[in-house]
Coordinates of N, CA and C in Angstrom, one line a residue:
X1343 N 2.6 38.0 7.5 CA 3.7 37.3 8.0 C 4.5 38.2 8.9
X1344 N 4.5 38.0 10.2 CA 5.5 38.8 11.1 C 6.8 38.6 10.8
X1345 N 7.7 39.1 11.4 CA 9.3 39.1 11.5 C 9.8 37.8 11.7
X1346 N 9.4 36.9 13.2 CA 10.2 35.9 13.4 C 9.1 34.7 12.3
X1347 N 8.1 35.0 11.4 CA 7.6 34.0 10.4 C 8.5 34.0 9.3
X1348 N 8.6 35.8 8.7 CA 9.6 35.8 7.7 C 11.1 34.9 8.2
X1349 N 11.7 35.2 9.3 CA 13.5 34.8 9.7 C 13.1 33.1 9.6
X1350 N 12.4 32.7 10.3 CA 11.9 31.1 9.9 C 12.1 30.7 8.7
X1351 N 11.2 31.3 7.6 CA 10.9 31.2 6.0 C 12.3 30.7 5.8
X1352 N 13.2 32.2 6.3 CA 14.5 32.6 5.2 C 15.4 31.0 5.9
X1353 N 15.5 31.0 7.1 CA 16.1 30.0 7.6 C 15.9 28.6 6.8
X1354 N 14.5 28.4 6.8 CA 14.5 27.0 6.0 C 14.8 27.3 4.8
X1355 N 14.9 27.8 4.4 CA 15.4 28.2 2.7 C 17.1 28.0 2.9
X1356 N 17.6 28.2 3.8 CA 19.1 28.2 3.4 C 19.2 26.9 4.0
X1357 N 19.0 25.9 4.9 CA 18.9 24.6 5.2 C 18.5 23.5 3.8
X1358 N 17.3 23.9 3.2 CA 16.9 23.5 1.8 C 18.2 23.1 0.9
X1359 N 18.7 25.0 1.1 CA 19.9 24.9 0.1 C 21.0 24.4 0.5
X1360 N 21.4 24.1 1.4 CA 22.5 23.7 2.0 C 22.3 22.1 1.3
X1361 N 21.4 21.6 2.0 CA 21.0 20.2 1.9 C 21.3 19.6 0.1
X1362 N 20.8 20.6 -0.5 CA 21.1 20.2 -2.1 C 22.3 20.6 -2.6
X1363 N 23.1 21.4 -2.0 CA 24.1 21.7 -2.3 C 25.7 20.5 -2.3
X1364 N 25.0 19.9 -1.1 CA 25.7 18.8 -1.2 C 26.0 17.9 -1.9
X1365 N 25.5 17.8 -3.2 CA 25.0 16.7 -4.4 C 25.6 17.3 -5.3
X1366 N 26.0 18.9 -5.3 CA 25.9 19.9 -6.8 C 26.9 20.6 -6.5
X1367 N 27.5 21.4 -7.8 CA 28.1 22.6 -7.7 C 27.3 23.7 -7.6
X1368 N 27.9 25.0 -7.4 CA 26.9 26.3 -7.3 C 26.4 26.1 -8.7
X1369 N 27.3 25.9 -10.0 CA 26.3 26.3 -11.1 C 25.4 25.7 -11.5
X1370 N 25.5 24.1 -10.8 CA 24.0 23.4 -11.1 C 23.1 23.4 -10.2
X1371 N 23.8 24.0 -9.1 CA 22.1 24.6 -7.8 C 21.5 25.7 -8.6
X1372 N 22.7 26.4 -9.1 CA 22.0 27.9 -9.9 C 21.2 27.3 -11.1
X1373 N 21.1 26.5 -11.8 CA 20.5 26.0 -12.9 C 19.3 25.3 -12.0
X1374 N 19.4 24.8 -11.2 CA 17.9 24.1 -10.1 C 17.3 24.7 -9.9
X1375 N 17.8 26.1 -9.1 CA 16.7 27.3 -8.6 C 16.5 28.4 -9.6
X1376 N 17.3 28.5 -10.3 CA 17.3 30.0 -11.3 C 18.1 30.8 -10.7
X1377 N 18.4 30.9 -9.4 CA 18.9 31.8 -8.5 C 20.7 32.0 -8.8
X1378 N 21.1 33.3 -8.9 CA 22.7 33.4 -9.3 C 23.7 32.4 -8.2
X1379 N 24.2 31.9 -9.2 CA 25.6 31.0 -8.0 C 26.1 31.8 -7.1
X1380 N 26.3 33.1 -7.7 CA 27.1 34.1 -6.4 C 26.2 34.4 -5.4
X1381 N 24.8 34.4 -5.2 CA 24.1 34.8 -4.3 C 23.8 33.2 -3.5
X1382 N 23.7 32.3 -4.3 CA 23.8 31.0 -3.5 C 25.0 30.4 -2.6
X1383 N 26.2 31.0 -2.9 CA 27.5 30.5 -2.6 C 27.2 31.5 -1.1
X1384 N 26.4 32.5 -0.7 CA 26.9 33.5 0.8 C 25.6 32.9 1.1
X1385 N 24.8 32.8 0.7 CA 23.5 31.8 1.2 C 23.9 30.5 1.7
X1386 N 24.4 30.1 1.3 CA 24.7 28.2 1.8 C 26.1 28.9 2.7
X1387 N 26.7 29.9 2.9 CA 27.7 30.2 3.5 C 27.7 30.8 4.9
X1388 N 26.2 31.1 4.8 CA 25.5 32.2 5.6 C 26.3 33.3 6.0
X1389 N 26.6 33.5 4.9 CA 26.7 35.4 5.0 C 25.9 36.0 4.7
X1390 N 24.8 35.8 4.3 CA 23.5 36.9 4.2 C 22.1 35.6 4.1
X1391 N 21.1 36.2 4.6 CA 19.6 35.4 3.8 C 18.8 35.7 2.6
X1392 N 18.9 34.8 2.2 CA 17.6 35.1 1.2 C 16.7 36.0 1.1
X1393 N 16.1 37.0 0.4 CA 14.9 37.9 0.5 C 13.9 36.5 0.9
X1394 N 12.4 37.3 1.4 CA 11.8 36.5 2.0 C 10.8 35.7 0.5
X1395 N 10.7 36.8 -0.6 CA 10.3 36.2 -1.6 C 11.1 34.8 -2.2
X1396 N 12.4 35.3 -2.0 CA 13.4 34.4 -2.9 C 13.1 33.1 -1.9
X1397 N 13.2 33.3 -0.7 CA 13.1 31.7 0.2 C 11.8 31.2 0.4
X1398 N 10.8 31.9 -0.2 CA 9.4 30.9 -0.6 C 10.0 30.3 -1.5
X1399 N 10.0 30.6 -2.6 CA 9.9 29.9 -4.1 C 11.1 28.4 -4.0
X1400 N 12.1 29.0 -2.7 CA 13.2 27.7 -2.9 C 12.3 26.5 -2.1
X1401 N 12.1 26.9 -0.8 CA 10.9 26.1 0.3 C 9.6 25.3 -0.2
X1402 N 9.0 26.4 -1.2 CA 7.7 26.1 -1.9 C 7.6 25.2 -3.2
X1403 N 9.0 25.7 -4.0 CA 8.8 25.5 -5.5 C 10.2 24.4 -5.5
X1404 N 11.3 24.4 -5.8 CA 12.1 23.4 -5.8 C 12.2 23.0 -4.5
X1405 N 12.4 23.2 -3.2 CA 12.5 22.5 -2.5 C 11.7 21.2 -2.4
X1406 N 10.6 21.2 -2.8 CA 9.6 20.2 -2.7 C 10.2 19.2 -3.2
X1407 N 10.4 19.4 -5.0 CA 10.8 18.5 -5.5 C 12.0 18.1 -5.4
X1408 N 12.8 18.3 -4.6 CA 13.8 18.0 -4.4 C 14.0 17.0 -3.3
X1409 N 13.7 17.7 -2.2 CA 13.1 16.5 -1.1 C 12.4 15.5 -1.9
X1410 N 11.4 15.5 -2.7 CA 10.7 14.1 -2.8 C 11.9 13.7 -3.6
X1411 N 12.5 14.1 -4.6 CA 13.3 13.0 -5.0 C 14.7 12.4 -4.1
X1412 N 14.8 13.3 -3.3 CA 15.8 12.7 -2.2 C 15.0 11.5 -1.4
X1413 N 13.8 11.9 -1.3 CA 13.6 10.7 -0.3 C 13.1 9.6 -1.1
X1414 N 12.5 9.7 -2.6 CA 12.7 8.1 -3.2 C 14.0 7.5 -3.6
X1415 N 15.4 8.6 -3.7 CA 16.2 7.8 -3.4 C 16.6 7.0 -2.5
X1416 N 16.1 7.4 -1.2 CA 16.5 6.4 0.0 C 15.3 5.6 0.2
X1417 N 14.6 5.3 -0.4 CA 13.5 4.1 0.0 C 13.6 3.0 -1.0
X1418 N 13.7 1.5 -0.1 CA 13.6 0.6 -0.8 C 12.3 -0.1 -0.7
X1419 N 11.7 -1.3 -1.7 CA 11.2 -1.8 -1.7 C 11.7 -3.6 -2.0
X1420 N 11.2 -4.6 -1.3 CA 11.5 -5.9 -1.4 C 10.5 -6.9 -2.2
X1421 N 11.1 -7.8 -2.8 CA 10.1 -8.5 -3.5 C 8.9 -8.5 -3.3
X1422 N 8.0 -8.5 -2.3 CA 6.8 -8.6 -1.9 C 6.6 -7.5 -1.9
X1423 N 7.0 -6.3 -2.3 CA 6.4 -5.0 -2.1 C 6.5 -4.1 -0.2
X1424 N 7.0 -4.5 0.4 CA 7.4 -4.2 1.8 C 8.2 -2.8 1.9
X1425 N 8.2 -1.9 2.3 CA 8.3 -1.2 2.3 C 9.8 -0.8 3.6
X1426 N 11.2 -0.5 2.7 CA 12.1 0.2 3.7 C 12.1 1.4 4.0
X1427 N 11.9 2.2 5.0 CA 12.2 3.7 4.6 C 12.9 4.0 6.2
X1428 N 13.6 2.9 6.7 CA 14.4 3.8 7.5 C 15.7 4.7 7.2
X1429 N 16.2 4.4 6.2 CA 17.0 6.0 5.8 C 16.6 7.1 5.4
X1430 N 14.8 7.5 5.6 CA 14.3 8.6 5.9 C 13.8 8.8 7.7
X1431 N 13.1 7.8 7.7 CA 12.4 8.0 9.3 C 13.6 7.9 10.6
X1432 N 15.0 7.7 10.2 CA 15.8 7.7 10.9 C 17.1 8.8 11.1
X1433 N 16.5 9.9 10.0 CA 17.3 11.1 9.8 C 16.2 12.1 10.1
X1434 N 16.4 13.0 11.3 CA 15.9 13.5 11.7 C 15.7 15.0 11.1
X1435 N 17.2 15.4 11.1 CA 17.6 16.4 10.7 C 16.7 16.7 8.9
X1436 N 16.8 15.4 8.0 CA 16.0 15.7 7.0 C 14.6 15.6 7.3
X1437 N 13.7 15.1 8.1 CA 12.7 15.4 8.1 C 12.3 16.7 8.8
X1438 N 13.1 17.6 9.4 CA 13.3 18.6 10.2 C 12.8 19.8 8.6
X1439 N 13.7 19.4 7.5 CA 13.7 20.3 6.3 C 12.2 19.6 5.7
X1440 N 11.6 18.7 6.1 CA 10.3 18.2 5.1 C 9.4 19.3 6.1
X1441 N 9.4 19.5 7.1 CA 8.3 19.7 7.7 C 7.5 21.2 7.0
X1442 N 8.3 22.3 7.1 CA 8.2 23.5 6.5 C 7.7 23.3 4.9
X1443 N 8.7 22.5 4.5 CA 8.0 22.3 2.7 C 6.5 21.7 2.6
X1444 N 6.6 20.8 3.3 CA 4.8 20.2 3.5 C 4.0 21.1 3.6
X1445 N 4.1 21.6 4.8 CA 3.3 22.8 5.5 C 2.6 23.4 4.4
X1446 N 3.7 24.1 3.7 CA 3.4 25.4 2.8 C 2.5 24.5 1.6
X1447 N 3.0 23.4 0.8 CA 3.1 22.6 -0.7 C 1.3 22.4 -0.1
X1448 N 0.9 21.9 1.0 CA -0.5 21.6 1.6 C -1.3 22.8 2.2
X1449 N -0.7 23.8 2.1 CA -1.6 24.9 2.8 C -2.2 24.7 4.3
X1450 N -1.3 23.9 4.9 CA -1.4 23.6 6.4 C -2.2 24.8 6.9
X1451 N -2.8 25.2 8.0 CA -2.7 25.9 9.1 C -2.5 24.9 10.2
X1452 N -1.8 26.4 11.2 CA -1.1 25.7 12.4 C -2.1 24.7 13.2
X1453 N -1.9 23.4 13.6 CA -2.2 22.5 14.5 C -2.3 23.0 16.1
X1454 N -3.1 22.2 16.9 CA -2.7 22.6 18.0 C -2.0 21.6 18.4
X1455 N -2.3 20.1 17.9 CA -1.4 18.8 18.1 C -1.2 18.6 17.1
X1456 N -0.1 17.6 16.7 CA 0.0 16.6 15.8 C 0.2 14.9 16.3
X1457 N -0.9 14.3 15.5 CA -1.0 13.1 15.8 C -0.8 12.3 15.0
X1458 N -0.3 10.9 15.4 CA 0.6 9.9 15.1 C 0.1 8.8 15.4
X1459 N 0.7 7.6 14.6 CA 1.1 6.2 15.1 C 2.3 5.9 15.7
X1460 N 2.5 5.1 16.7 CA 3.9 4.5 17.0 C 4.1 3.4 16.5
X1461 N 5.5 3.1 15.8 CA 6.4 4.0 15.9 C 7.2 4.9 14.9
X1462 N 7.3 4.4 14.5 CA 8.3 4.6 12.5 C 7.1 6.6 12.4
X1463 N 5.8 6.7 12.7 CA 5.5 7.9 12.4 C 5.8 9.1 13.2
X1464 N 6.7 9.2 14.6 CA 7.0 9.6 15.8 C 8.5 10.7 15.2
X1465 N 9.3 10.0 15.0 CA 9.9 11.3 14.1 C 9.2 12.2 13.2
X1466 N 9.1 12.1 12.0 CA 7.9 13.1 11.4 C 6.8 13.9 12.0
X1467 N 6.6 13.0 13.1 CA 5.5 14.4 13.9 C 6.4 14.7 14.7
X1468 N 7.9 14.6 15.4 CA 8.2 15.2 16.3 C 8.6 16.2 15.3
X1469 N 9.2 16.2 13.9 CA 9.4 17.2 13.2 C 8.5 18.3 12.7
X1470 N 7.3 17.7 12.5 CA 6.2 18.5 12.1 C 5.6 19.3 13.5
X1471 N 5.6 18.5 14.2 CA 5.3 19.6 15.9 C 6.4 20.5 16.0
X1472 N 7.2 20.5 15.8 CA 8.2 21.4 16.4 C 8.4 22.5 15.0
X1473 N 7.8 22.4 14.1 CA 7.9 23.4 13.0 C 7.0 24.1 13.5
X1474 N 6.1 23.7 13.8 CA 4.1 24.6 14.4 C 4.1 25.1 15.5
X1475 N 5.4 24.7 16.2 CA 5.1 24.9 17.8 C 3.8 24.3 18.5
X1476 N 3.3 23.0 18.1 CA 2.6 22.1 18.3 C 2.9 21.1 19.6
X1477 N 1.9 20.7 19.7 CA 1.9 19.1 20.8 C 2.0 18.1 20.0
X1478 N 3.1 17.3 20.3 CA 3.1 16.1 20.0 C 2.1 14.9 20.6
X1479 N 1.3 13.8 19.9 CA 0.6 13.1 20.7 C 0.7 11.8 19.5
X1480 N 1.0 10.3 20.1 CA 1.1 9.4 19.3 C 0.3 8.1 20.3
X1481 N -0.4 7.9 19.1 CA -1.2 6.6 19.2 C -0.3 5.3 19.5
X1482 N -1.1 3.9 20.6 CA 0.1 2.8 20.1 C -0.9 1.8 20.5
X1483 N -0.3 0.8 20.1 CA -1.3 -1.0 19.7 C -1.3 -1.3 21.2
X1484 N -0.8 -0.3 22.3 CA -1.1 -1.1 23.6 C -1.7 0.0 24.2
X1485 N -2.2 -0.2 25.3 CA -2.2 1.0 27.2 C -1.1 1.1 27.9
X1486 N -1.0 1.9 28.0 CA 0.4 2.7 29.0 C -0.6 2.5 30.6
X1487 N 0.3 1.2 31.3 CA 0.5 0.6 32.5 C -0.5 2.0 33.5
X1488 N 0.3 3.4 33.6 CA 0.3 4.2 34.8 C -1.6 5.0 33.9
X1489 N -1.6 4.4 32.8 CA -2.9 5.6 32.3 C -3.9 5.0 32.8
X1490 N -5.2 5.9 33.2 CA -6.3 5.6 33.4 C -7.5 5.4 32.7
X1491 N -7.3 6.6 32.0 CA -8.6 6.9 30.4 C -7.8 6.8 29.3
X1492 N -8.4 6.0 28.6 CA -8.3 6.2 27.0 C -9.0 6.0 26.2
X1493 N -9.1 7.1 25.0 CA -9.1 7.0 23.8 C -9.1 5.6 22.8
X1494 N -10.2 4.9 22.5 CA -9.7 3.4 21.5 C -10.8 3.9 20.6
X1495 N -9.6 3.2 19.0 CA -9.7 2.8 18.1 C -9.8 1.6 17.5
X1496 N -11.3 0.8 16.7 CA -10.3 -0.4 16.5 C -11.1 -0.8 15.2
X1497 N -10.5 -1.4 14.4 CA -11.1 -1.7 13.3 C -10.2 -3.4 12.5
X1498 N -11.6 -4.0 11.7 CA -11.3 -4.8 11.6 C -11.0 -5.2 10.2
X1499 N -9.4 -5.7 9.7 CA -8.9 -5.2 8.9 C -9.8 -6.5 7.4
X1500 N -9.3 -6.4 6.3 CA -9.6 -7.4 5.4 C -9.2 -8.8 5.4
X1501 N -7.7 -8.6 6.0 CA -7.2 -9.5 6.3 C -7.9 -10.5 7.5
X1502 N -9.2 -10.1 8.2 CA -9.3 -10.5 9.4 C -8.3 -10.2 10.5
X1503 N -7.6 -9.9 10.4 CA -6.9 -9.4 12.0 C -7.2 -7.6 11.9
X1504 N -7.2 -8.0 13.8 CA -8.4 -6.7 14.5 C -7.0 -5.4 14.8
X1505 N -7.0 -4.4 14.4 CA -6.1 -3.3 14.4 C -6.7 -2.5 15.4
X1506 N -5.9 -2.0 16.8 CA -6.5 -1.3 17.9 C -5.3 -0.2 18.0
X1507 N -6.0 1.0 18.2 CA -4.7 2.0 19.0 C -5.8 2.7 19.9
X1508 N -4.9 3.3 20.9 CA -4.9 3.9 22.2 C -4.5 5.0 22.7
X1509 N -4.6 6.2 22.5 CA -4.3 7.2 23.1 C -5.0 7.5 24.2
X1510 N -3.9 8.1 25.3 CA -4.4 9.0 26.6 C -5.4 10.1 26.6
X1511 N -6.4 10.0 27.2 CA -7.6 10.9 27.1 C -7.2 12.1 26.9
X1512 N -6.2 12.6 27.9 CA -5.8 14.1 28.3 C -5.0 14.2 27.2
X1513 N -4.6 13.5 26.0 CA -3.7 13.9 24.7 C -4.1 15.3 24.0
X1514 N -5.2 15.1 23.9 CA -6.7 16.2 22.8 C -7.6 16.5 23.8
X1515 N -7.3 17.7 23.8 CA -8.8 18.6 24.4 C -9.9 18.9 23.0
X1516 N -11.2 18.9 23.3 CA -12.2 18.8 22.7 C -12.1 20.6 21.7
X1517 N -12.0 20.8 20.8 CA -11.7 21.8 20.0 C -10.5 22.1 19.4
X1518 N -9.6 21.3 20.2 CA -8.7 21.9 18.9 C -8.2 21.5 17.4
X1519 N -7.0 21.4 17.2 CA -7.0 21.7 15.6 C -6.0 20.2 15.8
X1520 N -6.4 19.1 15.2 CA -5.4 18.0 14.7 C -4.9 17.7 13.3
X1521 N -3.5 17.3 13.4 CA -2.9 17.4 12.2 C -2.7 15.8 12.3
X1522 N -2.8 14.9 11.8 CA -2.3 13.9 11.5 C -1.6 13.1 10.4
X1523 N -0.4 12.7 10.7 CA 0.6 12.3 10.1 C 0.9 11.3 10.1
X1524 N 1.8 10.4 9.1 CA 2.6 9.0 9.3 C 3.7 9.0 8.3
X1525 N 4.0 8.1 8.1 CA 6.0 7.8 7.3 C 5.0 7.3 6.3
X1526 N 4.1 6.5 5.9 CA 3.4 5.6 5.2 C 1.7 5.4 5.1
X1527 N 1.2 5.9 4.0 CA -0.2 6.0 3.8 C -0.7 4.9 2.5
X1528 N -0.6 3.3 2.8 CA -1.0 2.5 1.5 C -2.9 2.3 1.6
X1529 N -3.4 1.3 2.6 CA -4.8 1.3 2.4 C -5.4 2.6 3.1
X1530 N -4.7 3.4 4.4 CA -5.4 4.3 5.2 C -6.2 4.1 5.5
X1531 N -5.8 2.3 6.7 CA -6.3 2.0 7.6 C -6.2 2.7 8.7
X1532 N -4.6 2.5 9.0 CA -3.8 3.8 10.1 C -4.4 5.2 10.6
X1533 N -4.7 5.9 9.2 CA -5.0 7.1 9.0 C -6.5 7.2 9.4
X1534 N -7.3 6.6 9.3 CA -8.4 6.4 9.3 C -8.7 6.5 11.1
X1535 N -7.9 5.6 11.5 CA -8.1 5.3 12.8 C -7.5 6.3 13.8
X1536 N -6.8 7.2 13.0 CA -6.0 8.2 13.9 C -7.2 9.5 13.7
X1537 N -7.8 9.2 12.7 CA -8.8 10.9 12.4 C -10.0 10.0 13.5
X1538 N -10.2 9.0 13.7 CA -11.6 8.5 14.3 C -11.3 9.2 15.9
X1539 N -9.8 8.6 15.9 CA -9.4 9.2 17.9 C -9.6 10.6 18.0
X1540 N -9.4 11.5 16.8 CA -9.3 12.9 17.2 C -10.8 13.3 17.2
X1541 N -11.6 12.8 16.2 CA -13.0 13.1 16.5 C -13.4 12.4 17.5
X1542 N -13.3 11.3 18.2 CA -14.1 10.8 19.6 C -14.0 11.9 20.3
X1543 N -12.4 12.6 20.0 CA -11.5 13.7 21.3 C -12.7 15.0 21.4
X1544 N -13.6 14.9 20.0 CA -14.2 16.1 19.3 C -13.2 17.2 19.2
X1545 N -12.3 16.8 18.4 CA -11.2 17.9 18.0 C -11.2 18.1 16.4
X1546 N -11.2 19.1 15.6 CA -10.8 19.2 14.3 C -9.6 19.2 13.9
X1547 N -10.3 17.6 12.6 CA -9.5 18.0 11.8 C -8.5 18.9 11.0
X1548 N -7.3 19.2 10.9 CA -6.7 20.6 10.6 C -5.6 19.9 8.9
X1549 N -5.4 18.3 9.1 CA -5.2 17.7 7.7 C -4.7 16.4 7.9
X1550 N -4.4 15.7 6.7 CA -3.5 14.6 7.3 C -2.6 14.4 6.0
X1551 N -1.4 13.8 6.8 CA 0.0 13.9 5.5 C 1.0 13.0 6.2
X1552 N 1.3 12.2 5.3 CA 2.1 11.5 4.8 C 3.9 11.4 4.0
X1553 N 5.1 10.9 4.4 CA 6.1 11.2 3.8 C 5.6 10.1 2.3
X1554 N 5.4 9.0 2.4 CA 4.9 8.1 1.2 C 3.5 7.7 1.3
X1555 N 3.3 7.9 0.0 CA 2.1 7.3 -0.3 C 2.1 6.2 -1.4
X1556 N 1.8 4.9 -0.9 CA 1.5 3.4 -2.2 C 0.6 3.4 -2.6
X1557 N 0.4 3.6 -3.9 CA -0.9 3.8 -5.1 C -2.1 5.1 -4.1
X1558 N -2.9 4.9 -4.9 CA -4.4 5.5 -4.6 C -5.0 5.8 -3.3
X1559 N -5.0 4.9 -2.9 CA -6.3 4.2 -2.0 C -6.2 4.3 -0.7
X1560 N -5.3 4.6 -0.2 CA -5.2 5.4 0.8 C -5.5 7.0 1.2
X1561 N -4.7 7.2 0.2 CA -5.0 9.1 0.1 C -6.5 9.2 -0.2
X1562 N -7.3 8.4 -0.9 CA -8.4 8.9 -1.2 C -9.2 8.6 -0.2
X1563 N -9.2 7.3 0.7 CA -10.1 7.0 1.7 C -9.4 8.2 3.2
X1564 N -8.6 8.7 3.0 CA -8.6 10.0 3.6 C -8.9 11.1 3.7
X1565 N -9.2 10.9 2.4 CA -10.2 12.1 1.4 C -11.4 12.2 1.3
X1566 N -12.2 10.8 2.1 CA -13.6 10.4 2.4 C -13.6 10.9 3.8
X1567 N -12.5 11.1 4.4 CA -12.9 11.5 6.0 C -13.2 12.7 6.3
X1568 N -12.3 13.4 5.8 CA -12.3 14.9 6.3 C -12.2 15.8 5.0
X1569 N -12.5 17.1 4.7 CA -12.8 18.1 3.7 C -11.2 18.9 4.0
X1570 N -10.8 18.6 5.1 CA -9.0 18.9 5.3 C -8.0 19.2 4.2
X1571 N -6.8 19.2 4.4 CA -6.2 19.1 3.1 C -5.6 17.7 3.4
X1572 N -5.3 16.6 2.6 CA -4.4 15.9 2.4 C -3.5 15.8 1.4
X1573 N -2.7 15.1 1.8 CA -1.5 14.9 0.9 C 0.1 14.0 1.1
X1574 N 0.9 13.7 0.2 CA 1.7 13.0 1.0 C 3.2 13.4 0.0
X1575 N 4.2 13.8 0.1 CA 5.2 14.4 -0.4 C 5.4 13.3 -1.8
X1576 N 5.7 11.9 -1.5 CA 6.4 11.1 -2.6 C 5.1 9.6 -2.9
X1577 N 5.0 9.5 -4.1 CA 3.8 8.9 -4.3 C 4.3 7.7 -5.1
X1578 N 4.6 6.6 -4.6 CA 4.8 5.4 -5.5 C 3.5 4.6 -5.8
X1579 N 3.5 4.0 -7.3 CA 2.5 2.8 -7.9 C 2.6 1.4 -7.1

């Protein structure tokens, strides 16, 4: 780990803590992390950083769980099982703090892109691209008017209706490393069709992740595509 990887680490670590600190006193952040309230109180104050060990374990080890239970507190669900999560996918700033904890919790390596659905999945990759110093590139159910080549996906769902996305040829050059992402991974139909675009592109796989995942069956038919890592922060039945 170079210098500006370690100042990164330490930075998300005090962002982490900041973010929980808002809910807690010092002595129940200190009971969350182990870490002394006095060293937490100039941390969240930023008068000093974190050693670089101490700001893995907050990043790696409670941050995780922390974020995931922040974010099942802001998701609802409606009688039919429908899924709300715009008081995650519409706070930027917290998915700005997911992206780093993912990364690490999944053993990421860096992307050269990260790809997406439009739209609800476009924040999260603009978050996760800009953690990697990545290209952002997002799939969508139509053709962009001015494009010439593209990239199609289409598949035909259970329901009988035909699910198509489109990316711009020049999105993926043939070799490199794709990450693909979305807000929501239930059958990983989505997912599916976003790993098919990046291999037409003949680009690798590098993983695919998720803020929610609904039951099983998604993550696993993700798990049929690629030897990648997957995963998805918060996992509802």
């Amino acid at each position: 780990m170079n210098r500006a990887e370690k100042a990164a680490l330490q930075l998300q670590a005090v962002s982490v803590l900041r973010m929980l600190k808002e809910t807690r006193t010092y002595d129940e952040l200190a009971a969350l992390t182990g870490l002394p309230a006095g060293d937490l109180n100039r941390y969240v104050n930023g008068h000093v950083l974190p050693g670089v060990e101490r700001a893995r374990e907050v990043v790696e080890g409670v941050g995780r769980d922390a974020l995931s239970d922040e974010l099942e507190a802001r998701v609802r669900f409606d009688d039919e099982g429908y899924v709300d999560n715009s008081g995650v996918v519409f706070d930027q700033s917290f998915l700005d703090l997911i992206a780093p904890v993912a990364a690490n919790a999944l053993n990421l390596e860096r992307p050269d892109v990260v790809l997406t659905a439009a739209t609800d999945g476009i924040t999260l990759g603009a978050a996760m691209a800009s953690y990697f110093g990545a290209r952002l590139a997002y799939a969508k159910k139509s053709k962009e008017t001015a494009v010439e080549d593209f990239i199609e996906s289409r598949q035909r769902l259970a329901s009988g209706i035909e699910l198509t996305y489109y990316l711009p040829q020049s999105a993926i050059d043939a070799g490199q490393r794709v990450l693909v992402v979305d807000d929501l991974i239930r059958s990983g139909e989505t997912q599916e069709l976003l790993v098919d675009i990046a291999q037409q592109a003949n680009a690798d796989i590098a993983g695919v992740f998720a803020l929610i995942a609904v039951g099983d069956e998604g993550v696993n038919r993700a798990r049929e595509l690629t030897d990648a890592p997957v995963g998805a922060l918060s996992q509802f039945e």
